[in-house]
Amino acid sequence: MRITLNFGGSVLSPEWPDLESFRLAAGAVRELVERRHQVLVVVGGGEPARRYIGVGEELGGSEVLLHELGIEVTRLNARLLAMALGELSEPSPPATFREALQLMLRGKVPVMGGTVPGHTTDAVAAMGAKATGSSALLFVTDVGGIYSADPKVDPTARKLDRIGAGELMKLVGTRVTPGMRTVLDPVAVKLLHQLRIRTVVIGRGEIPRIPLIVEGGEHGGTEILPG
Ligand code: UTP
């Protein structure tokens, strides 16, 4: 089965790159490969990306340049995960889906960061899932699912077992600003609305169960339903 996995920057690099999280993520990818799945991995930038963007903003950087700063940081994280995968991957992250697909066809695991300015790596994962013909798309985030409201702000927020992409579009809005914080970026959600790919949002604690979850196993996160 072809699978696209997105490891959020909040998981891999909550403050700085977290060694254990990179090891955990690489372990799950290895197991997927052992189970004969083909995997595209996309990683986010986390807090370091926001710090670079924040400093760049103070220094007068334009919106496009700030997005580009973010992309550079996501690609650094991609390098770390590729390093953890050793021979299974390639040191330098593919910049396009065409390159990623070529790597996949050579039996490697492409680990991508960002691509072009104006969206986050959530959108890269949704686009990558489409480009590779993946039949499952998993997002691993720090909050572990989609909530009825932001759980960091609203104590009454509850985790949803499932949500339609159309409904999710209302929760996330439409505009993408450099370093923005939403559970999934609006560009990604719009694409999920059109794609018919099984999409699941899970938390860091479920990384070891990823191989079971992609094969239809239970999870404590949220399923995003097309339409
Ligand atoms: P992230 O994907 O890390 O954003 O990209 P995020 O939503 O904060 O995700 P997590 O929490 O780290 O997983 C960081 C920034 O880099 C720019 C955007 O400005 C984004 O906010 N970026 C990233 C792009 O412009 N294009 C890309 O393809 C990827």
CSV table of C-alpha atoms and ligand atoms in Angstrom, one decimal:
chain,number,residue,atom,x,y,z
A,1,MET,CA,0.0,0.0,0.0
A,2,ARG,CA,1.2,3.6,-0.6
A,3,ILE,CA,1.1,5.8,2.4
A,4,THR,CA,1.8,9.4,3.1
A,5,LEU,CA,2.9,10.3,6.6
A,6,ASN,CA,3.1,13.8,8.0
A,7,PHE,CA,5.1,14.3,11.2
A,8,GLY,CA,4.2,17.8,12.6
A,9,GLY,CA,7.0,20.0,13.6
A,10,SER,CA,5.4,20.3,17.0
A,11,VAL,CA,6.1,16.6,17.4
A,12,LEU,CA,9.7,16.4,16.0
A,13,SER,CA,10.9,19.8,17.1
A,14,PRO,CA,8.6,21.2,19.9
A,15,GLU,CA,11.3,23.6,21.0
A,16,TRP,CA,14.5,22.2,19.4
A,17,PRO,CA,14.9,18.9,17.4
A,18,ASP,CA,13.9,16.1,19.8
A,19,LEU,CA,16.2,13.1,19.4
A,20,GLU,CA,13.6,10.6,20.8
A,21,SER,CA,10.8,11.8,18.5
A,22,PHE,CA,13.1,11.4,15.4
A,23,ARG,CA,14.0,7.9,16.5
A,24,LEU,CA,10.4,7.0,17.1
A,25,ALA,CA,9.3,8.4,13.7
A,26,ALA,CA,12.1,6.5,11.9
A,27,GLY,CA,11.1,3.3,13.7
A,28,ALA,CA,7.5,3.5,12.5
A,29,VAL,CA,8.7,4.2,8.9
A,30,ARG,CA,11.1,1.2,9.0
A,31,GLU,CA,8.3,-1.1,10.1
A,32,LEU,CA,6.1,0.1,7.3
A,33,VAL,CA,8.8,-0.6,4.8
A,34,GLU,CA,9.3,-4.1,6.4
A,35,ARG,CA,5.6,-4.6,5.9
A,36,ARG,CA,6.2,-3.8,2.2
A,37,HIS,CA,4.4,-0.4,2.2
A,38,GLN,CA,5.7,2.4,0.0
A,39,VAL,CA,6.0,5.6,2.1
A,40,LEU,CA,6.2,9.3,1.5
A,41,VAL,CA,7.2,11.2,4.6
A,42,VAL,CA,6.6,15.0,5.1
A,43,VAL,CA,7.9,16.8,8.1
A,44,GLY,CA,7.1,20.2,9.6
A,45,GLY,CA,9.4,22.9,11.1
A,46,GLY,CA,8.1,23.3,14.6
A,47,GLU,CA,9.1,26.0,17.0
A,48,PRO,CA,12.4,26.8,15.4
A,49,ALA,CA,10.6,27.7,12.1
A,50,ARG,CA,8.4,30.1,14.1
A,51,ARG,CA,11.4,31.7,15.8
A,52,TYR,CA,13.2,32.3,12.4
A,53,ILE,CA,10.0,33.7,11.0
A,54,GLY,CA,9.5,35.9,14.0
A,55,VAL,CA,13.0,37.4,13.8
A,56,GLY,CA,12.7,37.7,10.1
A,57,GLU,CA,9.5,39.7,10.5
A,58,GLU,CA,11.1,42.1,13.0
A,59,LEU,CA,13.9,42.6,10.4
A,60,GLY,CA,11.3,43.6,7.8
A,61,GLY,CA,11.2,40.4,5.6
A,62,SER,CA,8.4,40.2,3.1
A,63,GLU,CA,5.7,37.5,3.5
A,64,VAL,CA,7.3,35.4,0.7
A,65,LEU,CA,10.8,35.6,2.3
A,66,LEU,CA,9.3,34.6,5.7
A,67,HIS,CA,7.6,31.6,4.2
A,68,GLU,CA,10.9,30.7,2.6
A,69,LEU,CA,12.6,30.8,6.0
A,70,GLY,CA,10.0,28.4,7.2
A,71,ILE,CA,10.6,26.1,4.3
A,72,GLU,CA,14.4,26.0,5.0
A,73,VAL,CA,13.7,24.9,8.6
A,74,THR,CA,11.3,22.1,7.5
A,75,ARG,CA,14.0,20.9,5.2
A,76,LEU,CA,16.5,20.7,8.0
A,77,ASN,CA,14.1,18.5,10.0
A,78,ALA,CA,13.6,16.4,6.8
A,79,ARG,CA,17.4,15.9,6.7
A,80,LEU,CA,17.4,14.7,10.3
A,81,LEU,CA,14.7,12.1,9.7
A,82,ALA,CA,16.4,11.0,6.5
A,83,MET,CA,19.6,10.6,8.5
A,84,ALA,CA,17.7,8.4,11.0
A,85,LEU,CA,16.5,6.2,8.1
A,86,GLY,CA,20.0,5.8,6.8
A,87,GLU,CA,20.1,3.6,3.6
A,88,LEU,CA,16.3,3.6,3.4
A,89,SER,CA,16.3,7.3,2.4
A,90,GLU,CA,18.5,10.0,0.7
A,91,PRO,CA,20.3,12.7,2.6
A,92,SER,CA,18.8,15.7,0.6
A,93,PRO,CA,15.0,16.2,0.8
A,94,PRO,CA,13.2,16.2,-2.6
A,95,ALA,CA,11.9,19.6,-3.5
A,96,THR,CA,9.2,18.4,-5.9
A,97,PHE,CA,6.7,15.5,-5.9
A,98,ARG,CA,8.2,14.3,-9.2
A,99,GLU,CA,11.6,13.9,-7.4
A,100,ALA,CA,9.9,12.2,-4.5
A,101,LEU,CA,8.0,9.8,-6.8
A,102,GLN,CA,11.3,8.9,-8.6
A,103,LEU,CA,12.9,8.1,-5.2
A,104,MET,CA,9.9,6.0,-4.2
A,105,LEU,CA,10.1,4.0,-7.5
A,106,ARG,CA,13.8,3.3,-6.7
A,107,GLY,CA,12.6,1.7,-3.4
A,108,LYS,CA,13.6,4.6,-1.2
A,109,VAL,CA,11.6,6.6,1.3
A,110,PRO,CA,11.4,10.3,0.3
A,111,VAL,CA,11.4,12.6,3.3
A,112,MET,CA,10.2,16.0,2.2
A,113,GLY,CA,9.9,19.4,4.0
A,114,GLY,CA,8.3,22.4,2.4
A,115,THR,CA,8.0,23.1,-1.3
A,116,VAL,CA,6.8,26.6,-2.3
A,117,PRO,CA,5.8,29.6,-0.2
A,118,GLY,CA,2.2,30.1,0.9
A,119,HIS,CA,1.1,26.9,2.7
A,120,THR,CA,2.4,24.6,5.4
A,121,THR,CA,3.7,21.0,5.2
A,122,ASP,CA,0.2,19.8,6.0
A,123,ALA,CA,-0.7,20.9,2.4
A,124,VAL,CA,2.6,19.4,1.1
A,125,ALA,CA,1.4,16.1,2.7
A,126,ALA,CA,-2.1,16.3,1.1
A,127,MET,CA,-0.6,17.2,-2.3
A,128,GLY,CA,2.0,14.4,-1.9
A,129,ALA,CA,-0.7,11.9,-1.1
A,130,LYS,CA,-2.4,12.8,-4.3
A,131,ALA,CA,0.8,12.9,-6.4
A,132,THR,CA,1.8,9.4,-5.1
A,133,GLY,CA,-1.6,7.9,-5.3
A,134,SER,CA,-1.5,7.1,-1.6
A,135,SER,CA,-4.4,5.2,-0.1
A,136,ALA,CA,-3.9,6.5,3.4
A,137,LEU,CA,-2.7,9.8,4.8
A,138,LEU,CA,-1.7,10.2,8.4
A,139,PHE,CA,-1.0,13.4,10.3
A,140,VAL,CA,0.9,13.1,13.6
A,141,THR,CA,0.4,16.2,15.7
A,142,ASP,CA,1.1,17.3,19.3
A,143,VAL,CA,-2.6,17.5,20.2
A,144,GLY,CA,-3.5,14.1,18.7
A,145,GLY,CA,-6.6,14.9,16.8
A,146,ILE,CA,-9.1,17.5,15.7
A,147,TYR,CA,-11.0,19.2,18.6
A,148,SER,CA,-14.3,21.1,18.6
A,149,ALA,CA,-12.2,24.2,19.6
A,150,ASP,CA,-8.5,24.9,20.3
A,151,PRO,CA,-7.8,22.7,23.4
A,152,LYS,CA,-4.9,25.0,24.4
A,153,VAL,CA,-7.3,27.9,24.8
A,154,ASP,CA,-10.7,26.4,25.5
A,155,PRO,CA,-11.0,23.8,28.3
A,156,THR,CA,-14.4,22.6,27.1
A,157,ALA,CA,-13.0,21.6,23.7
A,158,ARG,CA,-13.5,17.9,23.0
A,159,LYS,CA,-11.7,15.6,20.6
A,160,LEU,CA,-13.8,14.5,17.6
A,161,ASP,CA,-13.7,10.8,16.4
A,162,ARG,CA,-14.5,12.0,12.9
A,163,ILE,CA,-15.2,15.2,11.0
A,164,GLY,CA,-16.1,16.0,7.4
A,165,ALA,CA,-13.5,18.0,5.5
A,166,GLY,CA,-16.3,20.5,4.7
A,167,GLU,CA,-17.0,21.0,8.4
A,168,LEU,CA,-13.2,21.3,9.1
A,169,MET,CA,-12.9,24.0,6.5
A,170,LYS,CA,-15.2,26.2,8.6
A,171,LEU,CA,-13.0,25.5,11.7
A,172,VAL,CA,-9.6,26.5,10.0
A,173,GLY,CA,-10.6,29.5,7.9
A,174,THR,CA,-8.9,30.3,4.6
A,175,ARG,CA,-5.8,32.5,5.0
A,176,VAL,CA,-2.2,31.1,5.4
A,177,THR,CA,0.2,33.5,7.1
A,178,PRO,CA,3.9,32.6,7.7
A,179,GLY,CA,4.2,30.4,10.8
A,180,MET,CA,0.5,30.4,11.5
A,181,ARG,CA,-1.0,27.9,14.1
A,182,THR,CA,-4.0,25.9,13.1
A,183,VAL,CA,-4.7,22.2,13.6
A,184,LEU,CA,-4.4,21.7,9.8
A,185,ASP,CA,-3.7,24.4,7.2
A,186,PRO,CA,-6.6,25.6,5.1
A,187,VAL,CA,-4.9,24.7,1.8
A,188,ALA,CA,-4.6,21.1,3.1
A,189,VAL,CA,-8.1,20.9,4.3
A,190,LYS,CA,-9.5,22.2,0.9
A,191,LEU,CA,-7.5,19.5,-0.9
A,192,LEU,CA,-8.8,16.8,1.5
A,193,HIS,CA,-12.3,18.0,0.7
A,194,GLN,CA,-11.6,16.9,-2.9
A,195,LEU,CA,-9.5,13.8,-2.3
A,196,ARG,CA,-10.9,10.4,-1.5
A,197,ILE,CA,-8.1,9.3,0.7
A,198,ARG,CA,-8.4,7.8,4.2
A,199,THR,CA,-7.1,10.6,6.4
A,200,VAL,CA,-6.4,10.2,10.1
A,201,VAL,CA,-4.9,12.7,12.7
A,202,ILE,CA,-3.2,11.0,15.6
A,203,GLY,CA,-0.8,12.0,18.5
A,204,ARG,CA,2.8,11.4,19.2
A,205,GLY,CA,1.9,8.5,21.6
A,206,GLU,CA,0.5,6.5,18.7
A,207,ILE,CA,3.6,6.6,16.5
A,208,PRO,CA,4.5,3.0,17.3
A,209,ARG,CA,1.0,1.9,16.2
A,210,ILE,CA,1.2,3.6,12.8
A,211,PRO,CA,1.7,0.4,10.9
A,212,LEU,CA,-1.5,-1.1,12.5
A,213,ILE,CA,-3.4,2.2,12.0
A,214,VAL,CA,-2.7,2.4,8.3
A,215,GLU,CA,-3.9,-1.2,7.9
A,216,GLY,CA,-7.2,-0.2,9.4
A,217,GLY,CA,-6.5,-0.6,13.1
A,218,GLU,CA,-8.1,1.5,15.8
A,219,HIS,CA,-6.7,4.8,17.1
A,220,GLY,CA,-7.5,7.5,19.5
A,221,GLY,CA,-7.3,10.3,17.0
A,222,THR,CA,-9.7,11.8,14.4
A,223,GLU,CA,-10.7,10.5,10.9
A,224,ILE,CA,-11.3,13.2,8.3
A,225,LEU,CA,-14.0,12.2,6.0
A,226,PRO,CA,-14.0,13.6,2.4
A,227,GLY,CA,-16.9,15.9,1.4
B,1,UTP,P1,5.3,24.0,8.9
B,1,UTP,O1,4.7,23.0,8.0
B,1,UTP,O2,6.2,23.6,10.0
B,1,UTP,O3,4.0,24.8,9.6
B,1,UTP,O4,5.9,25.2,8.1
B,1,UTP,P2,3.2,24.5,10.9
B,1,UTP,O5,1.7,24.6,10.5
B,1,UTP,O6,3.7,25.4,11.9
B,1,UTP,O7,3.4,23.0,11.2
B,1,UTP,P3,4.1,22.3,12.4
B,1,UTP,O8,3.3,22.6,13.7
B,1,UTP,O9,5.5,22.8,12.4
B,1,UTP,O10,4.0,20.9,12.0
B,1,UTP,C1,6.4,26.4,8.7
B,1,UTP,C2,6.2,27.6,7.9
B,1,UTP,O11,7.0,27.4,6.7
B,1,UTP,C3,6.3,28.0,5.5
B,1,UTP,C4,5.0,28.5,6.1
B,1,UTP,O12,5.2,29.9,6.4
B,1,UTP,C5,4.8,27.7,7.4
B,1,UTP,O13,4.0,28.4,8.3
B,1,UTP,N1,6.1,26.9,4.5
B,1,UTP,C6,6.2,25.6,4.8
B,1,UTP,C7,5.8,27.3,3.2
B,1,UTP,O14,5.7,28.5,2.9
B,1,UTP,N2,5.7,26.3,2.2
B,1,UTP,C8,5.8,25.0,2.5
B,1,UTP,O15,5.7,24.2,1.6
B,1,UTP,C9,6.1,24.6,3.8
